[in-house]
XYZ file of C-alpha atoms in Angstrom:
586
model
C -28.187 37.263 -12.181
C -31.803 37.314 -13.461
C -33.911 40.213 -12.195
C -37.293 39.082 -13.498
C -39.415 36.151 -14.593
C -41.356 33.441 -12.817
C -40.326 30.509 -10.622
C -40.083 27.019 -12.041
C -39.632 23.700 -10.189
C -36.437 21.842 -11.101
C -35.639 18.222 -10.228
C -32.437 18.005 -8.202
C -29.774 15.878 -9.795
C -28.429 13.036 -7.675
C -25.218 12.793 -9.675
C -22.015 13.715 -7.823
C -20.218 16.835 -8.942
C -17.576 16.163 -11.558
C -14.034 16.316 -10.286
C -12.287 19.662 -10.635
C -9.754 19.911 -13.464
C -7.111 22.577 -13.750
C -5.902 23.994 -17.068
C -2.682 26.004 -17.099
C -2.297 29.379 -18.778
C 0.760 30.509 -20.764
C 2.976 33.332 -19.451
C 1.740 36.805 -20.235
C 3.830 39.192 -22.311
C 6.295 41.260 -20.276
C 5.392 39.382 -17.091
C 7.708 40.093 -14.163
C 9.869 37.446 -12.441
C 7.366 36.856 -9.632
C 4.516 36.319 -12.099
C 6.657 33.801 -14.021
C 7.471 31.872 -10.843
C 3.834 31.854 -9.711
C 2.618 30.878 -13.185
C 5.065 27.974 -13.362
C 4.075 26.662 -9.918
C 0.407 26.887 -10.922
C 1.103 25.109 -14.228
C 2.574 22.163 -12.303
C -0.842 21.577 -10.726
C -2.631 21.304 -14.081
C -3.902 18.134 -15.725
C -1.653 18.673 -18.756
C -0.198 15.182 -19.473
C 3.061 16.444 -21.008
C 3.468 19.648 -18.969
C 3.594 21.548 -22.281
C 2.259 24.743 -20.727
C 4.669 24.557 -17.788
C 7.587 24.346 -20.241
C 6.573 27.710 -21.718
C 7.806 29.307 -18.476
C 11.284 27.836 -19.037
C 14.133 28.857 -21.317
C 14.481 26.575 -24.381
C 17.522 24.863 -22.868
C 15.835 24.309 -19.489
C 12.614 23.095 -21.160
C 14.589 20.475 -23.101
C 16.524 19.143 -20.093
C 13.705 19.249 -17.503
C 12.196 15.812 -16.807
C 8.933 16.173 -14.837
C 8.713 12.381 -14.402
C 12.083 12.170 -12.656
C 10.568 12.860 -9.259
C 7.476 14.334 -7.655
C 8.003 16.107 -4.342
C 4.841 16.254 -2.228
C 4.527 19.082 0.320
C 1.888 19.383 3.017
C 0.896 22.643 1.336
C 1.934 24.271 -1.929
C 5.475 25.714 -2.101
C 6.084 29.235 -0.814
C 8.462 31.444 -2.778
C 10.699 34.299 -1.699
C 13.363 36.257 -3.571
C 17.000 35.691 -2.667
C 19.283 38.740 -2.670
C 18.550 42.273 -3.905
C 15.660 42.651 -6.338
C 17.694 44.898 -8.635
C 16.693 46.324 -11.970
C 17.609 45.590 -15.550
C 18.358 42.238 -17.160
C 20.458 40.588 -14.476
C 19.139 37.241 -13.221
C 16.704 36.698 -10.381
C 16.871 33.904 -7.775
C 13.838 32.641 -5.836
C 13.763 30.044 -3.079
C 10.866 27.575 -2.793
C 10.173 26.339 0.721
C 7.693 24.077 2.484
C 7.295 20.945 4.595
C 8.001 17.850 2.504
C 5.914 14.799 3.377
C 6.834 12.375 0.559
C 8.482 11.792 -2.800
C 7.287 9.786 -5.806
C 10.111 8.242 -7.858
C 10.461 7.416 -11.552
C 8.519 4.178 -11.039
C 5.666 6.166 -9.457
C 6.260 4.651 -6.016
C 5.285 6.747 -2.996
C 7.784 7.106 -0.141
C 6.943 9.071 3.026
C 9.751 11.449 3.931
C 9.063 14.250 6.394
C 11.609 17.079 6.346
C 11.934 20.768 5.465
C 12.019 21.424 1.721
C 14.145 24.008 -0.062
C 14.654 24.448 -3.800
C 15.841 27.280 -6.013
C 14.484 28.777 -9.225
C 16.737 31.072 -11.260
C 15.363 33.386 -13.951
C 16.973 35.308 -16.754
C 15.718 37.395 -19.669
C 15.813 35.613 -23.015
C 14.927 36.665 -26.545
C 11.500 35.488 -27.760
C 9.185 36.362 -30.641
C 7.651 38.982 -28.311
C 11.029 40.482 -27.380
C 12.998 39.837 -24.216
C 11.004 37.971 -21.572
C 11.694 36.551 -18.139
C 12.019 32.762 -18.140
C 13.273 30.128 -15.672
C 16.701 28.771 -16.648
C 17.411 26.615 -13.566
C 14.936 24.689 -11.401
C 14.662 21.718 -8.973
C 14.348 18.189 -10.322
C 10.908 16.930 -11.227
C 7.632 18.428 -10.006
C 6.684 20.069 -6.697
C 3.055 19.700 -5.565
C 0.990 20.340 -2.463
C -0.735 17.301 -0.988
C -4.236 18.394 -2.038
C -3.128 18.859 -5.662
C -1.324 15.510 -5.589
C -4.474 13.735 -4.407
C -6.542 15.499 -7.073
C -4.187 14.659 -9.948
C -3.053 11.142 -9.016
C -4.786 7.922 -8.104
C -3.316 4.822 -6.478
C -3.280 1.583 -8.477
C -2.062 -1.863 -7.443
C 0.309 -3.557 -9.854
C 0.702 -7.299 -9.291
C 3.843 -9.445 -9.340
C 4.697 -12.963 -8.220
C 6.258 -13.728 -4.838
C 9.577 -15.564 -5.146
C 10.877 -18.543 -3.217
C 13.980 -18.264 -1.059
C 16.958 -17.327 -3.169
C 15.578 -18.935 -6.336
C 14.120 -15.905 -8.075
C 11.229 -18.078 -9.193
C 7.773 -18.612 -7.796
C 7.007 -21.941 -6.205
C 4.341 -24.458 -7.219
C 1.691 -22.213 -5.672
C 1.782 -18.787 -7.275
C 1.129 -15.881 -4.932
C 0.491 -12.403 -6.292
C 1.869 -9.412 -4.403
C 0.241 -5.991 -4.707
C 2.671 -3.188 -5.602
C 0.926 0.211 -5.250
C 1.906 3.075 -7.575
C 0.361 6.399 -8.533
C -0.868 7.233 -12.041
C -2.319 10.512 -13.314
C -6.118 10.343 -13.408
C -6.660 12.496 -16.522
C -3.899 11.114 -18.751
C -5.258 7.702 -19.771
C -4.733 5.774 -16.507
C -5.519 2.448 -18.227
C -2.625 2.741 -20.682
C -0.364 4.133 -17.969
C -1.170 1.163 -15.703
C -0.291 -1.304 -18.473
C 3.010 0.500 -19.019
C 3.763 0.466 -15.302
C 3.105 -3.293 -15.014
C 5.344 -4.040 -18.014
C 8.083 -1.798 -16.589
C 8.471 -4.085 -13.578
C 8.076 -3.753 -9.808
C 9.014 -0.740 -7.722
C 12.510 -0.622 -6.259
C 11.308 -1.325 -2.712
C 9.419 -4.512 -3.636
C 11.754 -5.738 -6.394
C 13.975 -8.023 -4.204
C 11.053 -10.282 -3.218
C 8.956 -10.511 -6.397
C 9.378 -11.425 -10.022
C 7.573 -10.443 -13.205
C 6.804 -12.649 -16.177
C 8.485 -10.483 -18.827
C 12.042 -9.157 -19.141
C 12.797 -5.663 -17.845
C 12.973 -4.145 -21.347
C 9.510 -5.374 -22.329
C 6.965 -2.709 -23.165
C 4.350 -1.558 -25.632
C 5.114 -1.643 -29.322
C 6.693 1.564 -30.568
C 4.098 4.007 -31.814
C 1.237 2.606 -29.713
C -0.609 5.479 -28.083
C -3.782 4.869 -26.139
C -5.113 1.390 -25.323
C -8.898 0.963 -25.355
C -10.977 -2.177 -24.688
C -13.375 -3.279 -27.428
C -17.145 -3.651 -27.122
C -16.684 -6.989 -25.324
C -14.342 -5.326 -22.778
C -11.350 -7.191 -24.181
C -8.075 -5.258 -24.223
C -5.460 -5.923 -26.907
C -1.877 -5.124 -25.880
C 0.701 -4.928 -28.726
C 4.197 -5.687 -27.378
C 7.669 -4.669 -28.465
C 10.377 -7.132 -29.522
C 11.511 -7.843 -25.947
C 7.997 -8.718 -24.823
C 7.380 -10.795 -27.962
C 10.202 -13.191 -27.045
C 8.402 -14.483 -23.922
C 7.154 -18.066 -23.997
C 3.543 -19.252 -23.803
C 3.527 -19.845 -20.018
C 5.144 -16.457 -19.317
C 2.598 -14.816 -21.595
C -0.260 -16.259 -19.504
C 1.455 -15.075 -16.341
C 1.780 -11.547 -17.672
C -1.833 -11.543 -18.867
C -2.903 -12.453 -15.325
C -0.724 -9.667 -13.896
C -2.346 -7.156 -16.230
C -5.896 -8.350 -15.578
C -5.587 -8.140 -11.800
C -3.859 -4.759 -12.039
C -6.564 -3.319 -14.296
C -9.251 -4.808 -12.074
C -8.004 -2.522 -9.289
C -8.341 0.497 -11.595
C -11.762 2.010 -10.877
C -12.199 3.407 -14.386
C -11.385 0.079 -16.087
C -13.984 -2.414 -17.314
C -11.488 -4.856 -18.849
C -12.596 -8.488 -18.522
C -10.147 -10.093 -20.952
C -6.604 -9.573 -22.268
C -4.965 -10.389 -25.610
C -1.188 -10.010 -25.889
C 0.158 -9.648 -29.421
C 3.681 -9.884 -30.763
C 5.333 -6.947 -32.463
C 4.449 -8.467 -35.876
C 0.750 -8.597 -34.930
C 0.480 -12.323 -34.221
C -1.469 -13.416 -31.147
C 0.701 -14.580 -28.231
C -1.991 -15.543 -25.720
C -5.402 -14.555 -24.351
C -6.843 -14.707 -20.853
C -10.232 -13.912 -19.322
C -10.973 -12.922 -15.723
C -12.289 -16.401 -14.904
C -9.191 -18.002 -16.439
C -6.971 -15.674 -14.410
C -8.681 -16.595 -11.113
C -8.136 -20.278 -11.858
C -4.563 -19.651 -13.001
C -3.450 -17.718 -9.912
C -6.137 -17.037 -7.284
C -5.744 -13.805 -5.349
C -7.305 -15.326 -2.237
C -6.559 -18.560 -0.430
C -9.010 -21.426 -0.658
C -11.278 -22.366 2.219
C -14.175 -20.795 4.108
C -13.008 -17.225 3.846
C -15.955 -15.872 5.784
C -15.119 -17.702 9.028
C -14.304 -15.492 11.997
C -12.658 -16.542 15.244
C -12.304 -15.201 18.776
C -11.630 -16.334 22.326
C -14.574 -16.868 24.666
C -14.693 -15.993 28.368
C -12.804 -19.208 29.213
C -9.967 -18.506 26.775
C -11.134 -21.124 24.258
C -10.977 -20.636 20.482
C -14.456 -20.354 18.947
C -15.731 -19.809 15.417
C -18.630 -17.992 13.763
C -19.683 -17.418 10.155
C -18.876 -13.977 8.803
C -21.974 -13.660 6.606
C -24.320 -15.077 9.229
C -27.118 -12.765 10.328
C -28.465 -15.169 12.953
C -28.022 -14.721 16.692
C -26.383 -18.136 17.143
C -23.532 -18.162 19.617
C -20.028 -18.878 18.365
C -19.100 -22.579 18.359
C -15.951 -24.128 19.815
C -13.444 -25.242 17.202
C -12.291 -28.850 17.163
C -8.986 -29.720 18.772
C -7.261 -28.824 22.038
C -7.336 -25.045 21.575
C -11.119 -25.149 21.284
C -11.552 -27.636 24.092
C -9.839 -25.372 26.617
C -6.891 -27.665 27.333
C -4.795 -24.482 27.497
C -6.383 -21.146 28.385
C -5.351 -18.626 25.724
C -4.695 -14.894 25.636
C -4.440 -14.588 21.841
C -4.660 -16.845 18.798
C -4.161 -17.096 15.034
C -5.721 -19.534 12.560
C -3.726 -20.709 9.536
C -4.998 -19.508 6.196
C -6.019 -23.055 5.188
C -7.899 -23.236 8.522
C -6.411 -26.592 9.426
C -4.256 -25.431 12.364
C -4.349 -22.766 15.029
C -1.668 -21.109 17.112
C -2.317 -19.760 20.589
C -0.431 -17.825 23.259
C -1.033 -18.968 26.835
C -2.925 -16.717 29.212
C 0.279 -15.636 30.945
C 1.742 -14.565 27.590
C 4.829 -16.778 27.882
C 4.097 -19.923 25.824
C 3.183 -20.440 22.152
C 1.328 -23.577 21.040
C 0.237 -24.932 17.651
C -2.440 -27.608 17.248
C -4.598 -29.094 14.519
C -8.281 -28.216 14.514
C -9.520 -31.810 14.370
C -10.965 -34.191 16.946
C -8.365 -36.122 18.886
C -5.462 -33.760 18.108
C -2.964 -33.294 20.920
C -1.593 -29.995 22.175
C 2.020 -31.077 22.584
C 4.864 -28.958 23.904
C 5.133 -25.211 23.463
C 6.997 -24.066 20.349
C 8.746 -21.360 22.360
C 8.636 -19.830 25.825
C 9.294 -16.217 26.697
C 11.479 -15.503 29.737
C 9.793 -12.168 30.346
C 9.239 -11.421 34.024
C 6.052 -9.482 33.225
C 3.021 -10.947 31.481
C 2.593 -7.647 29.621
C 6.038 -8.142 28.065
C 5.458 -11.679 26.801
C 4.603 -12.959 23.334
C 2.533 -10.929 20.876
C -0.477 -12.262 18.993
C 0.896 -14.765 16.426
C 0.339 -14.376 12.675
C 0.401 -16.866 9.768
C 1.551 -15.902 6.277
C 0.339 -17.433 3.014
C 3.316 -19.814 2.920
C 2.198 -21.549 6.118
C 4.920 -19.975 8.284
C 4.070 -18.688 11.762
C 5.382 -15.384 13.158
C 5.454 -13.948 16.674
C 7.451 -11.337 18.601
C 8.878 -11.827 22.082
C 8.719 -8.583 24.067
C 11.067 -9.750 26.815
C 12.880 -6.562 27.830
C 16.196 -8.412 28.174
C 15.882 -10.244 24.863
C 13.302 -8.740 22.467
C 13.165 -10.647 19.191
C 11.071 -11.474 16.132
C 10.606 -15.218 15.574
C 9.479 -17.241 12.556
C 8.500 -20.920 12.628
C 8.728 -22.535 9.195
C 5.480 -24.437 8.524
C 4.574 -23.705 12.155
C 7.153 -26.212 13.454
C 9.386 -25.812 16.497
C 12.387 -27.396 14.743
C 12.226 -24.690 12.057
C 12.329 -21.731 14.416
C 14.659 -18.860 13.619
C 15.230 -15.385 14.962
C 14.498 -12.857 12.226
C 16.850 -9.920 11.812
C 15.014 -6.605 11.353
C 17.129 -3.901 9.723
C 16.443 -0.433 11.051
C 15.534 -1.394 14.632
C 17.993 -0.472 17.365
C 18.185 -1.485 20.996
C 15.731 1.223 22.037
C 12.905 -0.060 19.784
C 10.574 -2.964 20.523
C 8.042 -4.805 18.360
C 4.577 -4.742 19.955
C 2.543 -6.456 17.214
C 3.193 -8.585 14.101
C 0.790 -8.925 11.153
C 1.949 -10.856 8.089
C 0.530 -10.190 4.634
C -1.122 -13.123 2.881
C 1.598 -13.148 0.208
C 4.379 -13.505 2.798
C 6.403 -10.733 1.191
C 5.586 -7.962 3.678
C 5.075 -7.602 7.395
C 3.264 -4.884 9.355
C 4.922 -4.147 12.685
C 3.815 -1.936 15.546
C 7.089 -0.614 16.921
C 7.564 1.388 20.112
C 10.114 4.145 19.573
C 10.822 6.861 22.142
C 7.670 6.067 24.064
C 5.332 6.098 21.044
C 4.011 3.161 19.022
C 4.231 3.605 15.241
C 3.239 1.453 12.276
C 6.083 0.194 10.063
C 5.949 -1.963 6.924
C 8.942 -4.190 6.179
C 9.991 -6.283 3.187
C 10.498 -9.985 4.028
C 13.509 -11.498 2.258
C 14.339 -15.212 2.176
C 17.794 -16.407 1.129
C 19.539 -19.769 1.039
C 22.211 -20.158 3.691
C 25.397 -22.247 3.564
C 23.644 -25.319 4.990
C 20.876 -25.255 2.393
C 18.296 -23.798 4.769
C 16.450 -20.512 4.451
C 17.513 -17.361 6.259
C 14.671 -14.879 6.728
C 15.156 -11.162 7.374
C 13.124 -7.949 7.274
C 14.471 -4.947 5.357
C 13.751 -1.275 4.661
C 11.124 -0.506 7.260
C 8.997 2.382 6.095
C 6.248 4.293 7.880
C 2.567 3.736 7.279
C -0.125 5.955 8.808
C 2.534 8.662 9.398
C -0.143 11.167 10.411
C -0.982 9.043 13.476
C 1.002 9.877 16.589
C 0.123 6.581 18.282
C -1.143 3.307 16.751
C -2.935 0.804 18.978
C -3.888 -2.037 16.614
C -3.530 -2.995 12.945
C -4.746 -5.626 10.489
C -4.212 -6.253 6.773
C -7.409 -5.519 4.839
C -6.373 -6.596 1.330
C -3.302 -6.614 -0.877
C -2.076 -3.086 -0.119
C -4.460 -1.748 2.513
C -4.538 -1.913 6.298
C -7.064 -0.944 8.920
C -5.511 0.821 11.894
C -6.644 2.030 15.287
C -4.773 5.087 16.501
C -4.804 8.766 17.238
C -3.215 11.873 15.767
C -1.296 14.232 18.042
C -3.801 15.685 20.509
C -6.720 13.892 18.837
C -9.176 11.161 19.756
C -8.826 7.482 18.905
C -10.114 6.628 15.426
C -10.341 3.626 13.104
C -9.290 4.148 9.499
C -8.190 2.328 6.352
C -4.679 3.350 5.266
C -2.483 2.406 2.281
C 0.591 0.310 3.077
C 2.909 2.645 1.121
C 2.447 5.435 3.664
C 0.369 7.693 1.430
C -2.486 9.662 2.939
C -5.762 7.923 3.654
C -8.478 9.322 1.379
C -11.525 7.711 3.014
C -13.433 8.905 6.047
C -12.696 7.517 9.495
C -14.920 4.566 10.414
C -17.564 4.788 13.149
C -15.887 5.137 16.513
C -15.818 2.783 19.495
C -14.731 3.135 23.104
C -11.140 2.047 23.761
C -10.482 -0.368 20.878
C -7.582 -2.693 21.686
C -7.802 -5.187 18.787
C -8.972 -5.010 15.160
C -9.356 -7.642 12.422
C -10.214 -7.402 8.726
C -10.547 -9.821 5.823
C -9.104 -9.567 2.317
C -12.739 -9.787 1.208
C -14.062 -6.251 1.703
C -17.590 -7.644 1.795
C -16.912 -9.162 5.216
C -17.366 -7.094 8.374
C -14.605 -5.626 10.483
C -14.110 -7.206 13.902
C -12.959 -5.314 16.982
C -12.466 -5.739 20.709
C -13.516 -2.715 22.731
C -15.168 -1.823 26.036
C -18.337 -3.346 24.540
C -16.661 -6.743 24.047
C -16.245 -8.240 20.570
C -18.218 -6.304 17.947
C -18.408 -6.284 14.169
C -19.102 -3.666 11.514
C -20.991 -4.962 8.447
C -20.817 -2.698 5.407
C -23.141 0.302 5.599
C -24.306 -0.275 9.161
C -23.278 0.563 12.723
C -21.165 -1.593 15.023
C -23.055 -4.649 16.250
C -22.342 -6.673 19.425
C -21.112 -10.255 19.034
C -19.864 -11.488 22.421
C -19.728 -9.310 25.525
C -17.071 -11.404 27.290
C -15.069 -12.375 24.193
C -11.594 -11.173 23.230
C -8.995 -11.467 20.439
C -11.204 -11.394 17.285
C -9.377 -12.649 14.151
C -9.780 -13.792 10.566
C -7.604 -16.619 9.194
C -4.001 -15.414 9.067
């Protein structure tokens, strides 16, 4: 510290502090077993891309066989260690147990899977001959890497890979290509751009694989010997492929280029605006720019994406412009649902904004009608036999295929229903694996790609958020059988979830509360990983929430203050005091 000299004015820098990086240290000579264990655990938290320093704590045999990419175990805090058995003296081995509360695992494809349970793993040490004499080293250890949650969030970043949704049982995308976001984690300090390209070429994660396809064969990858990929001065990225990737045709090459462009667009550190794919012999396969990719396979549906909808005080469907800053009142939509022919409790507008679905005010009847003058309401698609209005039909939801979904909460016959193309003659009851007779679906929100569904499920008196994979298979009669598989938790830190909406390809906005906490509104990833952003400004008793895939559009909510919206960077603003059921198309 200085103890003399004058004072001098310094301009404060407005730049954010650079992110902390951790560099591992090698084991010290003649370090004891505990120091070796602690040093190894610390080395796992470093930004060393190959874990070279961590391997120095292992015996040569263990260092050769240990695969840090096999699995990453995430604990709520770093692992605690304790010796097993008598400490002893001399050269006999030492055994230490690592313990903690596991919250998730990350597999070989870098997919995050929430999994809350106690963790136990063993480290065994022995003395081995080195150039510095006999030293303690680890000769047996758990698979992969063990990290505390804070270290995991510091080292890794989430990236969306993109693959194509498949049609029922065909394994191929239909005439309208729909991209599905597949979130994975890549290390922030080890060339995330190149790692993202490798992850896209390697194919989808195991959970999503049954409902998507990729343009290239599973053994496609970068050309042998290619290290780091770097865009040129024009932000064009050249990707040299191996033999397997080089065999793809021209149309598949364009598809893969689009997959890569959209995936790299989600990478915050990437500025790539064009892709060139080259064969293993150096010849050009294809090239694609961002504009070409948007035209080739748009990420968002066509139409007036900024339109917002809600129900007015008379239960009629009304519309307002999302970017409008005027004080104009919402306008009734055309067609019977806007004219008030049937008073509604909830509604959903198709993503092409040509039709709307509405649940009657008593919660027992579901209608679909066109939003044009002169359209008729017709008969209900389905009626719930629930004795209580509170146990009737949920808010309906449209997917990007044009299919309509709703859950019937009838206590005697709870079920999830899907109406193909929104038609009554294409209704089917959807089987949901993982739900037993004690669970009930309280809310259904379909993703735009139609490959995933967000369900609010009541289990043992608490409502939790679950994400399911939607599979479509051909049945014996040539029709399509739809089912939901492998429910996994999202927002696991919330003890009770009140409302949910998709807010993009792999993100949701949820209203809920942690155990003993207050209600909050927060964006959460659909893979169940921890939310990294701050909670949004609070409201009083929020019962409904709606978000758009366009993050430039405001959130909508229904609270004690009526229907309100939250434009970016501002506070909640009132829209309609007596309105309910705010929604975006979908």
